[in-house]
mmCIF file of C-alpha atoms in Angstrom:
data_model
loop_
_atom_site.group_PDB
_atom_site.id
_atom_site.type_symbol
_atom_site.label_atom_id
_atom_site.label_comp_id
_atom_site.label_asym_id
_atom_site.label_seq_id
_atom_site.Cartn_x
_atom_site.Cartn_y
_atom_site.Cartn_z
ATOM 1 C CA GLN A 7 0.000 0.000 0.000
ATOM 2 C CA VAL A 8 0.871 3.671 -0.290
ATOM 3 C CA GLN A 9 -0.236 6.476 2.024
ATOM 4 C CA LEU A 10 -0.926 9.931 0.587
ATOM 5 C CA VAL A 11 -1.034 13.325 2.304
ATOM 6 C CA GLU A 12 -2.054 16.536 0.524
ATOM 7 C CA SER A 13 -0.922 20.021 1.469
ATOM 8 C CA GLY A 14 -0.849 23.540 0.063
ATOM 9 C CA GLY A 15 -4.526 24.398 0.029
ATOM 10 C CA GLY A 16 -5.828 27.726 1.215
ATOM 11 C CA LEU A 17 -7.674 30.916 0.321
ATOM 12 C CA VAL A 18 -6.721 32.816 -2.825
ATOM 13 C CA GLN A 19 -8.223 35.612 -4.910
ATOM 14 C CA ALA A 20 -9.595 34.890 -8.360
ATOM 15 C CA GLY A 21 -6.804 35.119 -10.912
ATOM 16 C CA GLY A 22 -4.212 34.013 -8.399
ATOM 17 C CA SER A 23 -2.106 30.878 -8.141
ATOM 18 C CA LEU A 24 -1.614 28.025 -5.713
ATOM 19 C CA ARG A 25 0.521 24.886 -5.681
ATOM 20 C CA LEU A 26 -0.665 21.674 -4.068
ATOM 21 C CA SER A 27 1.611 18.843 -2.983
ATOM 22 C CA CYS A 28 0.893 15.148 -2.601
ATOM 23 C CA ALA A 29 3.438 13.376 -0.431
ATOM 24 C CA ALA A 30 3.531 9.591 -0.519
ATOM 25 C CA SER A 31 4.976 7.165 1.964
ATOM 26 C CA GLY A 32 6.117 3.747 0.897
ATOM 27 C CA ARG A 33 8.842 2.070 -1.057
ATOM 28 C CA THR A 34 7.244 1.898 -4.513
ATOM 29 C CA PHE A 35 6.000 5.426 -5.271
ATOM 30 C CA SER A 36 7.301 5.273 -8.839
ATOM 31 C CA ASP A 37 5.090 2.248 -9.568
ATOM 32 C CA TYR A 38 1.933 4.372 -9.308
ATOM 33 C CA VAL A 39 0.012 6.731 -11.514
ATOM 34 C CA ILE A 40 -0.901 9.765 -9.387
ATOM 35 C CA GLY A 41 -4.112 11.671 -9.948
ATOM 36 C CA TRP A 42 -5.789 14.784 -8.581
ATOM 37 C CA PHE A 43 -9.536 14.985 -8.071
ATOM 38 C CA ARG A 44 -11.775 17.661 -6.622
ATOM 39 C CA GLN A 45 -15.231 17.795 -5.111
ATOM 40 C CA ALA A 46 -17.209 20.973 -4.552
ATOM 41 C CA THR A 47 -20.059 21.143 -2.075
ATOM 42 C CA GLY A 48 -23.146 19.468 -3.489
ATOM 43 C CA LYS A 49 -21.374 18.170 -6.599
ATOM 44 C CA GLU A 50 -19.818 14.901 -7.701
ATOM 45 C CA ARG A 51 -16.105 14.273 -7.596
ATOM 46 C CA GLU A 52 -14.353 15.554 -10.726
ATOM 47 C CA PHE A 53 -11.130 14.426 -12.383
ATOM 48 C CA VAL A 54 -8.515 17.186 -12.482
ATOM 49 C CA ALA A 55 -5.218 15.709 -13.671
ATOM 50 C CA SER A 56 -3.000 12.643 -13.644
ATOM 51 C CA ILE A 57 0.625 11.817 -14.281
ATOM 52 C CA THR A 58 2.440 8.579 -15.065
ATOM 53 C CA ARG A 59 5.801 7.388 -13.793
ATOM 54 C CA SER A 60 7.500 8.820 -16.869
ATOM 55 C CA GLY A 61 5.754 12.186 -16.647
ATOM 56 C CA ILE A 62 2.931 11.849 -19.171
ATOM 57 C CA THR A 63 0.079 14.089 -18.031
ATOM 58 C CA THR A 64 -3.654 14.199 -18.637
ATOM 59 C CA TYR A 65 -5.973 17.077 -17.681
ATOM 60 C CA GLY A 66 -9.663 17.572 -17.293
ATOM 61 C CA ASP A 67 -11.247 19.955 -19.761
ATOM 62 C CA SER A 68 -12.142 22.502 -17.093
ATOM 63 C CA VAL A 69 -8.515 23.014 -16.020
ATOM 64 C CA LYS A 70 -6.530 22.432 -19.207
ATOM 65 C CA GLY A 71 -4.256 25.367 -19.939
ATOM 66 C CA ARG A 72 -4.422 26.635 -16.361
ATOM 67 C CA PHE A 73 -3.193 23.723 -14.208
ATOM 68 C CA THR A 74 0.067 21.798 -14.537
ATOM 69 C CA MET A 75 0.921 18.527 -12.835
ATOM 70 C CA SER A 76 4.420 17.228 -12.122
ATOM 71 C CA ARG A 77 6.136 14.629 -9.958
ATOM 72 C CA ASP A 78 9.477 14.029 -8.297
ATOM 73 C CA ASN A 79 9.929 10.303 -7.885
ATOM 74 C CA ALA A 80 13.093 10.727 -5.826
ATOM 75 C CA ARG A 81 11.133 12.765 -3.258
ATOM 76 C CA ASN A 82 7.959 10.647 -3.467
ATOM 77 C CA THR A 83 5.932 13.779 -4.188
ATOM 78 C CA ALA A 84 3.522 14.940 -6.870
ATOM 79 C CA TYR A 85 2.469 18.549 -7.454
ATOM 80 C CA LEU A 86 -0.417 20.469 -8.939
ATOM 81 C CA GLN A 87 0.352 24.038 -10.000
ATOM 82 C CA MET A 88 -2.895 25.988 -10.320
ATOM 83 C CA ASN A 89 -2.869 29.313 -12.174
ATOM 84 C CA SER A 90 -5.595 31.752 -13.211
ATOM 85 C CA LEU A 91 -7.854 30.406 -10.500
ATOM 86 C CA LYS A 92 -11.601 30.936 -10.744
ATOM 87 C CA ALA A 93 -14.319 30.862 -8.132
ATOM 88 C CA GLU A 94 -15.589 27.616 -9.642
ATOM 89 C CA ASP A 95 -12.259 25.960 -8.765
ATOM 90 C CA THR A 96 -13.282 26.065 -5.107
ATOM 91 C CA ALA A 97 -13.350 22.483 -3.827
ATOM 92 C CA VAL A 98 -11.648 19.888 -1.691
ATOM 93 C CA TYR A 99 -8.715 18.574 -3.711
ATOM 94 C CA SER A 100 -7.576 14.993 -3.154
ATOM 95 C CA CYS A 101 -4.702 13.042 -4.609
ATOM 96 C CA ALA A 102 -4.976 9.376 -5.438
ATOM 97 C CA ALA A 103 -2.764 6.548 -6.636
ATOM 98 C CA ARG A 104 -3.192 3.489 -8.807
ATOM 99 C CA ARG A 105 -0.876 1.012 -10.401
ATOM 100 C CA LEU A 106 -0.395 1.403 -14.139
ATOM 101 C CA THR A 107 -2.324 -1.796 -14.818
ATOM 102 C CA ALA A 108 -5.195 -0.974 -12.449
ATOM 103 C CA THR A 109 -8.550 0.337 -13.667
ATOM 104 C CA VAL A 110 -9.386 2.374 -10.562
ATOM 105 C CA TYR A 111 -7.567 4.558 -8.061
ATOM 106 C CA GLY A 112 -7.302 2.449 -4.932
ATOM 107 C CA PHE A 113 -5.451 4.787 -2.572
ATOM 108 C CA TRP A 114 -6.638 8.238 -1.518
ATOM 109 C CA GLY A 115 -5.473 11.100 0.636
ATOM 110 C CA GLN A 116 -7.748 13.023 3.004
ATOM 111 C CA GLY A 117 -7.914 16.146 0.849
ATOM 112 C CA THR A 118 -7.007 19.815 1.159
ATOM 113 C CA GLN A 119 -9.429 22.736 0.851
ATOM 114 C CA VAL A 120 -8.948 25.288 -1.921
ATOM 115 C CA THR A 121 -11.141 28.381 -1.773
ATOM 116 C CA VAL A 122 -11.085 31.003 -4.525
ATOM 117 C CA SER A 123 -12.780 34.282 -3.638
ATOM 118 C CA SER A 124 -14.382 36.908 -5.893
#
């Protein structure tokens, strides 16, 4: 198993930027695809971004061009750089992990709150 802990959330003005981190514990971090998801109050969980071991990224349509995901396998950490934030980006952001051959994300962090004002 892998344990995930998110950090970096907070309150930011619309148009601003924020960087989230996802720190993993375990010995096989590089074996996992890491994804970011978000869930706003009263709405379903939404896919934000994912990144493979080799750095291939995928983004949800609502964040493409504004968010950038990266990872540092040596530090067992993945990142989500969020730019040009909008009020509709307000949500709890969670990171998740799955093996490359898995069909679902089986490991989840507890989430970090991102609030975009104005």
